[in-house]
Amino acid sequence: KANHDVVGTDGTKPSPSYDGPYALLRDAVMLNTSFGEAHNLAVLTTGDVYPVRSSEPVDLLGAFRALESNTSVADPLTGLRWADRVEATVAMNEDGVTHLRNEIRVEASTSADSSRVVAAFVAMVDGVEGENGLDDDLDGFANVHVTGDLVVLETVLTGLSVSQLESTAISLGVSFVVLLLLTRRLIPALVVLSPVVFSTLWVVGSMVLLGLKWNVTTVMVTALTLGIGIDFAIHMWQRMELERSRRPNREEAMVASMSTTGVALLLSAATTALGFMVLLTSPMPLIRDFGLVTAVTVGFSLLLSLVLLPVLMDLADAASTRQDQG
């Protein structure tokens, strides 16, 4: 009742929404007291289930077997029979009860809510530092596991985060190797790669500012940024190198580079960004988010290739000149 993520706990009289063996037996005893007496069960006014005769054992297996064979309607609202509720709650074989299932209905509207809710229930089951959990208390009698849609979602989100880091690292490594083979020098390779790395960081930061969440589509954005940005950077770097070999004046070389390759990159980026922005008309939020973040990716990649890359090239040349003179 103290967990406000559980449905029904925010009212003046908390009534948590859950189902399981306890709720199943409680409902059966409240509806049919003779059933409870037959299995040494009764329900207090507080809703708690307790044994009628404390000196006698409670026949839980017999109670579940009786309900399993009962085909009458248990819940008029849903139409579920007692047999249906037993099937969804208790697994039995000839030796007795093998598994029990407790379903607790929770509210989680965002991935952050989902992570918090799952973490709270995992802590309840596994325990926290200095405190035992349900699994510890039932050691030797039963094993307790947290499962359900939110747990699956949390596992998927964790997998997305791991795959994002892996794909980004692989893309970054492959890009660096390609640049190293292209330039055959370490410093120029790092210079060309730097705008792409900064663009990736900017895109991640812009997602926070725009309120975009990581999902199965946006998780690809970092690797996509590297793929798009590296093309812009290589084209601009090659044009700058060519114009500098033709013109001794750096400003003239930059103007020539911007008026040729720079304009071409601008038009290419504009058409690419507009193409992705068409996805903003999609009725699916995931597709809209992907279109927006990809358009932002193209814009950042272009901006840093046209602005940051020439500056880094000048700084690298100046440092190389000082080193040669020294």
mmCIF file of C-alpha atoms in Angstrom:
data_model
loop_
_atom_site.group_PDB
_atom_site.id
_atom_site.type_symbol
_atom_site.label_atom_id
_atom_site.label_comp_id
_atom_site.label_asym_id
_atom_site.label_seq_id
_atom_site.Cartn_x
_atom_site.Cartn_y
_atom_site.Cartn_z
ATOM 1 C CA LYS A 1 0.000 0.000 0.000
ATOM 2 C CA ALA A 2 2.998 2.309 0.496
ATOM 3 C CA ASN A 3 4.209 1.776 -3.085
ATOM 4 C CA HIS A 4 2.521 4.554 -5.068
ATOM 5 C CA ASP A 5 3.558 3.017 -8.380
ATOM 6 C CA VAL A 6 0.964 0.304 -7.777
ATOM 7 C CA VAL A 7 -2.483 0.986 -9.240
ATOM 8 C CA GLY A 8 -5.046 1.934 -6.601
ATOM 9 C CA THR A 9 -2.676 3.171 -3.878
ATOM 10 C CA ASP A 10 -3.104 6.927 -4.337
ATOM 11 C CA GLY A 11 -6.632 7.188 -2.908
ATOM 12 C CA THR A 12 -7.627 8.092 0.641
ATOM 13 C CA LYS A 13 -8.167 4.370 1.243
ATOM 14 C CA PRO A 14 -5.402 2.541 -0.625
ATOM 15 C CA SER A 15 -6.607 -0.551 -2.449
ATOM 16 C CA PRO A 16 -3.701 -2.062 -4.409
ATOM 17 C CA SER A 17 -4.626 -3.743 -7.671
ATOM 18 C CA TYR A 18 -3.128 -7.222 -7.726
ATOM 19 C CA ASP A 19 -4.020 -10.841 -8.254
ATOM 20 C CA GLY A 20 -2.482 -14.070 -7.073
ATOM 21 C CA PRO A 21 -3.029 -17.094 -4.837
ATOM 22 C CA TYR A 22 -3.866 -14.923 -1.822
ATOM 23 C CA ALA A 23 -6.454 -12.846 -3.700
ATOM 24 C CA LEU A 24 -7.849 -15.995 -5.302
ATOM 25 C CA LEU A 25 -8.449 -17.713 -1.963
ATOM 26 C CA ARG A 26 -9.777 -14.530 -0.359
ATOM 27 C CA ASP A 27 -12.382 -14.032 -3.087
ATOM 28 C CA ALA A 28 -13.412 -17.694 -2.977
ATOM 29 C CA VAL A 29 -13.849 -17.700 0.814
ATOM 30 C CA MET A 30 -15.736 -14.387 0.834
ATOM 31 C CA LEU A 31 -18.129 -15.680 -1.830
ATOM 32 C CA ASN A 32 -18.628 -19.095 -0.253
ATOM 33 C CA THR A 33 -17.939 -19.462 3.464
ATOM 34 C CA SER A 34 -18.563 -23.209 3.314
ATOM 35 C CA PHE A 35 -15.651 -23.472 0.898
ATOM 36 C CA GLY A 36 -13.466 -21.716 3.454
ATOM 37 C CA GLU A 37 -14.643 -23.948 6.299
ATOM 38 C CA ALA A 38 -13.918 -27.045 4.244
ATOM 39 C CA HIS A 39 -10.329 -25.927 3.807
ATOM 40 C CA ASN A 40 -9.832 -24.267 7.220
ATOM 41 C CA LEU A 41 -9.898 -20.721 5.814
ATOM 42 C CA ALA A 42 -11.764 -17.542 6.737
ATOM 43 C CA VAL A 43 -11.558 -13.835 5.913
ATOM 44 C CA LEU A 44 -11.400 -11.085 8.530
ATOM 45 C CA THR A 45 -13.249 -7.790 8.163
ATOM 46 C CA THR A 46 -9.895 -6.269 7.176
ATOM 47 C CA GLY A 47 -9.765 -8.590 4.181
ATOM 48 C CA ASP A 48 -6.986 -10.762 5.592
ATOM 49 C CA VAL A 49 -7.154 -14.523 5.106
ATOM 50 C CA TYR A 50 -6.415 -16.635 8.182
ATOM 51 C CA PRO A 51 -6.901 -20.244 9.368
ATOM 52 C CA VAL A 52 -10.130 -20.876 11.271
ATOM 53 C CA ARG A 53 -8.529 -23.532 13.448
ATOM 54 C CA SER A 54 -4.939 -22.546 14.113
ATOM 55 C CA SER A 55 -4.137 -26.000 15.474
ATOM 56 C CA GLU A 56 -4.949 -27.591 12.120
ATOM 57 C CA PRO A 57 -3.009 -27.185 8.866
ATOM 58 C CA VAL A 58 -4.491 -25.222 5.973
ATOM 59 C CA ASP A 59 -5.268 -27.405 2.976
ATOM 60 C CA LEU A 60 -4.026 -25.034 0.257
ATOM 61 C CA LEU A 61 -3.510 -27.748 -2.332
ATOM 62 C CA GLY A 62 -7.023 -29.070 -1.760
ATOM 63 C CA ALA A 63 -8.430 -25.554 -2.076
ATOM 64 C CA PHE A 64 -6.640 -24.958 -5.364
ATOM 65 C CA ARG A 65 -7.730 -28.359 -6.683
ATOM 66 C CA ALA A 66 -11.348 -27.601 -5.815
ATOM 67 C CA LEU A 67 -11.227 -24.215 -7.547
ATOM 68 C CA GLU A 68 -9.459 -25.740 -10.547
ATOM 69 C CA SER A 69 -12.468 -27.945 -11.195
ATOM 70 C CA ASN A 70 -14.964 -25.111 -10.605
ATOM 71 C CA THR A 71 -16.230 -23.797 -13.944
ATOM 72 C CA SER A 72 -18.604 -21.183 -12.527
ATOM 73 C CA VAL A 73 -17.935 -17.478 -13.114
ATOM 74 C CA ALA A 74 -15.535 -15.974 -10.578
ATOM 75 C CA ASP A 75 -15.527 -12.398 -11.871
ATOM 76 C CA PRO A 76 -18.720 -11.100 -13.547
ATOM 77 C CA LEU A 77 -16.822 -8.084 -14.883
ATOM 78 C CA THR A 78 -14.231 -10.057 -16.851
ATOM 79 C CA GLY A 79 -16.154 -13.305 -17.208
ATOM 80 C CA LEU A 80 -13.249 -15.334 -15.837
ATOM 81 C CA ARG A 81 -14.111 -18.666 -14.258
ATOM 82 C CA TRP A 82 -12.519 -19.975 -11.078
ATOM 83 C CA ALA A 83 -10.685 -22.519 -13.196
ATOM 84 C CA ASP A 84 -9.314 -19.687 -15.360
ATOM 85 C CA ARG A 85 -8.026 -17.788 -12.329
ATOM 86 C CA VAL A 86 -6.359 -20.902 -10.950
ATOM 87 C CA GLU A 87 -4.735 -21.581 -14.321
ATOM 88 C CA ALA A 88 -3.337 -18.020 -14.393
ATOM 89 C CA THR A 89 -2.153 -18.163 -10.795
ATOM 90 C CA VAL A 90 -1.131 -21.671 -9.751
ATOM 91 C CA ALA A 91 0.790 -24.434 -11.519
ATOM 92 C CA MET A 92 0.270 -27.908 -10.068
ATOM 93 C CA ASN A 93 1.203 -31.483 -10.825
ATOM 94 C CA GLU A 94 0.605 -34.808 -9.107
ATOM 95 C CA ASP A 95 3.154 -33.911 -6.415
ATOM 96 C CA GLY A 96 1.571 -30.596 -5.488
ATOM 97 C CA VAL A 97 2.068 -26.892 -6.226
ATOM 98 C CA THR A 98 5.101 -26.152 -8.427
ATOM 99 C CA HIS A 99 4.711 -22.443 -9.200
ATOM 100 C CA LEU A 100 2.725 -19.504 -7.854
ATOM 101 C CA ARG A 101 2.181 -16.292 -9.787
ATOM 102 C CA ASN A 102 1.422 -12.902 -8.233
ATOM 103 C CA GLU A 103 0.416 -10.141 -10.634
ATOM 104 C CA ILE A 104 0.828 -6.576 -9.350
ATOM 105 C CA ARG A 105 -0.537 -3.849 -11.614
ATOM 106 C CA VAL A 106 1.660 -0.753 -11.725
ATOM 107 C CA GLU A 107 1.716 2.605 -13.494
ATOM 108 C CA ALA A 108 4.745 3.576 -15.600
ATOM 109 C CA SER A 109 4.329 6.144 -18.371
ATOM 110 C CA THR A 110 8.015 6.611 -19.285
ATOM 111 C CA SER A 111 11.133 4.474 -19.524
ATOM 112 C CA ALA A 112 12.440 6.211 -16.387
ATOM 113 C CA ASP A 113 9.279 5.191 -14.513
ATOM 114 C CA SER A 114 9.683 1.653 -15.797
ATOM 115 C CA SER A 115 13.289 1.474 -14.597
ATOM 116 C CA ARG A 116 12.358 2.814 -11.166
ATOM 117 C CA VAL A 117 9.439 0.418 -10.725
ATOM 118 C CA VAL A 118 11.458 -2.610 -11.800
ATOM 119 C CA ALA A 119 14.348 -1.601 -9.532
ATOM 120 C CA ALA A 120 11.972 -1.257 -6.563
ATOM 121 C CA PHE A 121 10.516 -4.736 -7.027
ATOM 122 C CA VAL A 122 13.922 -6.292 -7.662
ATOM 123 C CA ALA A 123 15.155 -4.728 -4.403
ATOM 124 C CA MET A 124 12.080 -6.104 -2.632
ATOM 125 C CA VAL A 125 12.810 -9.607 -3.901
ATOM 126 C CA ASP A 126 16.622 -9.675 -3.819
ATOM 127 C CA GLY A 127 17.009 -7.359 -0.840
ATOM 128 C CA VAL A 128 19.268 -4.356 -0.355
ATOM 129 C CA GLU A 129 22.478 -3.926 1.583
ATOM 130 C CA GLY A 130 21.903 -4.996 5.169
ATOM 131 C CA GLU A 131 18.356 -6.251 4.555
ATOM 132 C CA ASN A 132 17.024 -9.576 3.341
ATOM 133 C CA GLY A 133 14.598 -9.806 0.464
ATOM 134 C CA LEU A 134 11.738 -12.192 -0.177
ATOM 135 C CA ASP A 135 14.084 -14.603 -1.902
ATOM 136 C CA ASP A 136 16.257 -14.746 1.223
ATOM 137 C CA ASP A 137 13.289 -15.169 3.563
ATOM 138 C CA LEU A 138 11.961 -18.057 1.480
ATOM 139 C CA ASP A 139 15.343 -19.696 0.979
ATOM 140 C CA GLY A 140 14.907 -23.448 1.001
ATOM 141 C CA PHE A 141 11.174 -23.195 0.385
ATOM 142 C CA ALA A 142 10.793 -21.245 -2.853
ATOM 143 C CA ASN A 143 12.592 -19.081 -5.391
ATOM 144 C CA VAL A 144 11.132 -15.654 -6.185
ATOM 145 C CA HIS A 145 11.591 -13.977 -9.567
ATOM 146 C CA VAL A 146 10.457 -10.590 -10.913
ATOM 147 C CA THR A 147 9.033 -10.794 -14.421
ATOM 148 C CA GLY A 148 6.409 -9.202 -16.647
ATOM 149 C CA ASP A 149 6.138 -6.645 -19.440
ATOM 150 C CA LEU A 150 8.073 -3.936 -17.594
ATOM 151 C CA VAL A 151 10.936 -6.308 -16.853
ATOM 152 C CA VAL A 152 11.079 -7.309 -20.511
ATOM 153 C CA LEU A 153 10.997 -3.627 -21.501
ATOM 154 C CA GLU A 154 13.807 -2.823 -19.074
ATOM 155 C CA THR A 155 15.873 -5.674 -20.495
ATOM 156 C CA VAL A 156 15.280 -4.374 -24.024
ATOM 157 C CA LEU A 157 16.254 -0.819 -23.039
ATOM 158 C CA THR A 158 19.416 -2.084 -21.369
ATOM 159 C CA GLY A 159 20.218 -4.069 -24.489
ATOM 160 C CA LEU A 160 19.655 -0.968 -26.615
ATOM 161 C CA SER A 161 22.102 1.018 -24.496
ATOM 162 C CA VAL A 162 24.736 -1.692 -24.781
ATOM 163 C CA SER A 163 24.211 -2.061 -28.534
ATOM 164 C CA GLN A 164 24.416 1.723 -28.930
ATOM 165 C CA LEU A 165 27.806 1.847 -27.235
ATOM 166 C CA GLU A 166 29.040 -1.121 -29.237
ATOM 167 C CA SER A 167 27.837 0.234 -32.591
ATOM 168 C CA THR A 168 29.283 3.681 -31.844
ATOM 169 C CA ALA A 169 32.648 2.240 -30.826
ATOM 170 C CA ILE A 170 32.787 0.026 -33.925
ATOM 171 C CA SER A 171 31.795 2.907 -36.230
ATOM 172 C CA LEU A 172 34.364 5.189 -34.618
ATOM 173 C CA GLY A 173 37.117 2.580 -34.901
ATOM 174 C CA VAL A 174 36.359 1.744 -38.535
ATOM 175 C CA SER A 175 36.164 5.446 -39.441
ATOM 176 C CA PHE A 176 39.541 6.111 -37.831
ATOM 177 C CA VAL A 177 41.163 3.199 -39.680
ATOM 178 C CA VAL A 178 39.728 4.403 -43.009
ATOM 179 C CA LEU A 179 40.958 7.942 -42.362
ATOM 180 C CA LEU A 180 44.377 6.664 -41.352
ATOM 181 C CA LEU A 181 44.628 4.711 -44.599
ATOM 182 C CA LEU A 182 43.387 7.727 -46.564
ATOM 183 C CA THR A 183 45.638 10.380 -45.008
ATOM 184 C CA ARG A 184 48.537 8.054 -44.055
ATOM 185 C CA ARG A 185 49.203 10.411 -41.155
ATOM 186 C CA LEU A 186 47.950 10.301 -37.582
ATOM 187 C CA ILE A 187 47.276 14.018 -36.986
ATOM 188 C CA PRO A 188 45.215 14.631 -40.169
ATOM 189 C CA ALA A 189 43.176 11.506 -39.399
ATOM 190 C CA LEU A 190 42.384 12.824 -35.916
ATOM 191 C CA VAL A 191 41.616 16.293 -37.328
ATOM 192 C CA VAL A 192 39.106 14.926 -39.839
ATOM 193 C CA LEU A 193 37.501 12.691 -37.215
ATOM 194 C CA SER A 194 37.166 15.425 -34.558
ATOM 195 C CA PRO A 195 34.170 17.271 -36.117
ATOM 196 C CA VAL A 196 32.348 13.961 -36.406
ATOM 197 C CA VAL A 197 32.928 13.145 -32.732
ATOM 198 C CA PHE A 198 31.770 16.615 -31.657
ATOM 199 C CA SER A 199 28.717 16.280 -33.883
ATOM 200 C CA THR A 200 27.822 13.011 -32.152
ATOM 201 C CA LEU A 201 28.072 14.658 -28.738
ATOM 202 C CA TRP A 202 25.967 17.602 -29.908
ATOM 203 C CA VAL A 203 23.251 15.299 -31.226
ATOM 204 C CA VAL A 204 23.034 13.440 -27.915
ATOM 205 C CA GLY A 205 22.831 16.770 -26.070
ATOM 206 C CA SER A 206 20.156 18.079 -28.430
ATOM 207 C CA MET A 207 18.038 14.992 -27.734
ATOM 208 C CA VAL A 208 18.022 15.954 -24.070
ATOM 209 C CA LEU A 209 17.033 19.539 -24.896
ATOM 210 C CA LEU A 210 14.288 18.386 -27.273
ATOM 211 C CA GLY A 211 12.988 15.838 -24.784
ATOM 212 C CA LEU A 212 13.596 12.892 -27.105
ATOM 213 C CA LYS A 213 13.942 9.454 -25.519
ATOM 214 C CA TRP A 214 16.151 6.560 -26.509
ATOM 215 C CA ASN A 215 14.173 3.915 -28.374
ATOM 216 C CA VAL A 216 14.679 1.292 -31.062
ATOM 217 C CA THR A 217 15.030 3.990 -33.746
ATOM 218 C CA THR A 218 16.890 6.835 -32.018
ATOM 219 C CA VAL A 219 19.435 4.407 -30.557
ATOM 220 C CA MET A 220 21.003 4.281 -34.029
ATOM 221 C CA VAL A 221 21.639 8.021 -34.127
ATOM 222 C CA THR A 222 25.236 8.007 -32.840
ATOM 223 C CA ALA A 223 26.419 5.478 -35.414
ATOM 224 C CA LEU A 224 24.358 7.288 -38.060
ATOM 225 C CA THR A 225 26.017 10.592 -37.138
ATOM 226 C CA LEU A 226 29.439 9.065 -37.641
ATOM 227 C CA GLY A 227 28.382 7.647 -40.998
ATOM 228 C CA ILE A 228 26.938 10.919 -42.293
ATOM 229 C CA GLY A 229 29.498 13.248 -40.733
ATOM 230 C CA ILE A 230 32.556 11.367 -41.929
ATOM 231 C CA ASP A 231 31.511 11.867 -45.568
ATOM 232 C CA PHE A 232 31.157 15.618 -45.133
ATOM 233 C CA ALA A 233 34.475 15.860 -43.293
ATOM 234 C CA ILE A 234 36.408 13.834 -45.878
ATOM 235 C CA HIS A 235 35.017 15.842 -48.809
ATOM 236 C CA MET A 236 35.844 19.133 -47.105
ATOM 237 C CA TRP A 237 39.300 18.016 -45.998
ATOM 238 C CA GLN A 238 40.251 16.829 -49.496
ATOM 239 C CA ARG A 239 39.065 20.079 -51.076
ATOM 240 C CA MET A 240 40.969 22.138 -48.503
ATOM 241 C CA GLU A 241 44.141 20.124 -49.132
ATOM 242 C CA LEU A 242 43.753 20.552 -52.891
ATOM 243 C CA GLU A 243 43.127 24.305 -52.730
ATOM 244 C CA ARG A 244 46.048 24.831 -50.341
ATOM 245 C CA SER A 245 48.364 23.092 -52.771
ATOM 246 C CA ARG A 246 47.170 25.496 -55.490
ATOM 247 C CA ARG A 247 47.082 28.701 -53.450
ATOM 248 C CA PRO A 248 49.677 29.796 -50.896
ATOM 249 C CA ASN A 249 47.166 32.106 -49.205
ATOM 250 C CA ARG A 250 45.052 30.179 -46.675
ATOM 251 C CA GLU A 251 42.116 32.576 -46.846
ATOM 252 C CA GLU A 252 41.909 32.233 -50.610
ATOM 253 C CA ALA A 253 42.113 28.453 -50.288
ATOM 254 C CA MET A 254 39.281 28.466 -47.750
ATOM 255 C CA VAL A 255 37.089 30.732 -49.892
ATOM 256 C CA ALA A 256 37.650 28.504 -52.902
ATOM 257 C CA SER A 257 36.846 25.399 -50.853
ATOM 258 C CA MET A 258 33.661 26.911 -49.452
ATOM 259 C CA SER A 259 32.458 28.157 -52.840
ATOM 260 C CA THR A 260 32.847 24.731 -54.425
ATOM 261 C CA THR A 261 32.690 21.738 -52.115
ATOM 262 C CA GLY A 262 31.100 23.796 -49.326
ATOM 263 C CA VAL A 263 28.138 24.738 -51.507
ATOM 264 C CA ALA A 264 27.786 21.161 -52.737
ATOM 265 C CA LEU A 265 27.766 19.857 -49.171
ATOM 266 C CA LEU A 266 25.215 22.490 -48.172
ATOM 267 C CA LEU A 267 22.826 21.451 -50.936
ATOM 268 C CA SER A 268 23.384 17.765 -50.222
ATOM 269 C CA ALA A 269 22.765 18.238 -46.489
ATOM 270 C CA ALA A 270 19.656 20.316 -47.147
ATOM 271 C CA THR A 271 18.070 17.684 -49.375
ATOM 272 C CA THR A 272 19.006 14.894 -46.939
ATOM 273 C CA ALA A 273 17.644 16.764 -43.909
ATOM 274 C CA LEU A 274 14.420 17.683 -45.694
ATOM 275 C CA GLY A 275 14.001 14.069 -46.757
ATOM 276 C CA PHE A 276 14.233 12.884 -43.165
ATOM 277 C CA MET A 277 11.965 15.691 -41.942
ATOM 278 C CA VAL A 278 9.180 14.220 -44.063
ATOM 279 C CA LEU A 279 9.021 11.571 -41.338
ATOM 280 C CA LEU A 280 7.649 14.258 -39.005
ATOM 281 C CA THR A 281 4.296 13.776 -40.738
ATOM 282 C CA SER A 282 4.143 10.158 -39.565
ATOM 283 C CA PRO A 283 1.422 9.334 -37.005
ATOM 284 C CA MET A 284 3.917 7.147 -35.107
ATOM 285 C CA PRO A 285 5.943 8.997 -32.425
ATOM 286 C CA LEU A 286 8.944 6.685 -32.874
ATOM 287 C CA ILE A 287 9.180 7.535 -36.564
ATOM 288 C CA ARG A 288 8.732 11.264 -35.890
ATOM 289 C CA ASP A 289 11.518 11.223 -33.304
ATOM 290 C CA PHE A 290 13.822 9.422 -35.720
ATOM 291 C CA GLY A 291 13.113 11.922 -38.503
ATOM 292 C CA LEU A 292 13.759 14.911 -36.238
ATOM 293 C CA VAL A 293 16.958 13.625 -34.662
ATOM 294 C CA THR A 294 18.349 12.525 -38.043
ATOM 295 C CA ALA A 295 17.673 15.957 -39.548
ATOM 296 C CA VAL A 296 19.481 17.520 -36.576
ATOM 297 C CA THR A 297 22.335 15.065 -37.139
ATOM 298 C CA VAL A 298 22.756 16.175 -40.744
ATOM 299 C CA GLY A 299 22.717 19.843 -39.717
ATOM 300 C CA PHE A 300 25.357 19.418 -37.020
ATOM 301 C CA SER A 301 27.566 17.320 -39.302
ATOM 302 C CA LEU A 302 27.467 19.999 -41.996
ATOM 303 C CA LEU A 303 28.035 22.894 -39.591
ATOM 304 C CA LEU A 304 31.075 21.365 -37.913
ATOM 305 C CA SER A 305 32.587 20.191 -41.206
ATOM 306 C CA LEU A 306 32.354 23.718 -42.634
ATOM 307 C CA VAL A 307 33.309 25.644 -39.484
ATOM 308 C CA LEU A 308 35.334 23.490 -37.098
ATOM 309 C CA LEU A 309 37.312 21.416 -39.600
ATOM 310 C CA PRO A 310 39.103 24.371 -41.308
ATOM 311 C CA VAL A 311 40.046 25.767 -37.889
ATOM 312 C CA LEU A 312 41.487 22.444 -36.759
ATOM 313 C CA MET A 313 43.409 22.103 -40.010
ATOM 314 C CA ASP A 314 44.963 25.555 -39.530
ATOM 315 C CA LEU A 315 45.873 24.759 -35.925
ATOM 316 C CA ALA A 316 47.420 21.443 -36.966
ATOM 317 C CA ASP A 317 49.430 23.136 -39.733
ATOM 318 C CA ALA A 318 50.610 25.875 -37.372
ATOM 319 C CA ALA A 319 51.689 23.305 -34.784
ATOM 320 C CA SER A 320 53.516 21.311 -37.452
ATOM 321 C CA THR A 321 55.287 24.458 -38.697
ATOM 322 C CA ARG A 322 56.443 25.395 -35.189
ATOM 323 C CA GLN A 323 57.687 21.870 -34.639
ATOM 324 C CA ASP A 324 59.675 21.949 -37.888
ATOM 325 C CA GLN A 325 61.160 25.344 -37.045
ATOM 326 C CA GLY A 326 61.987 24.280 -33.491
#
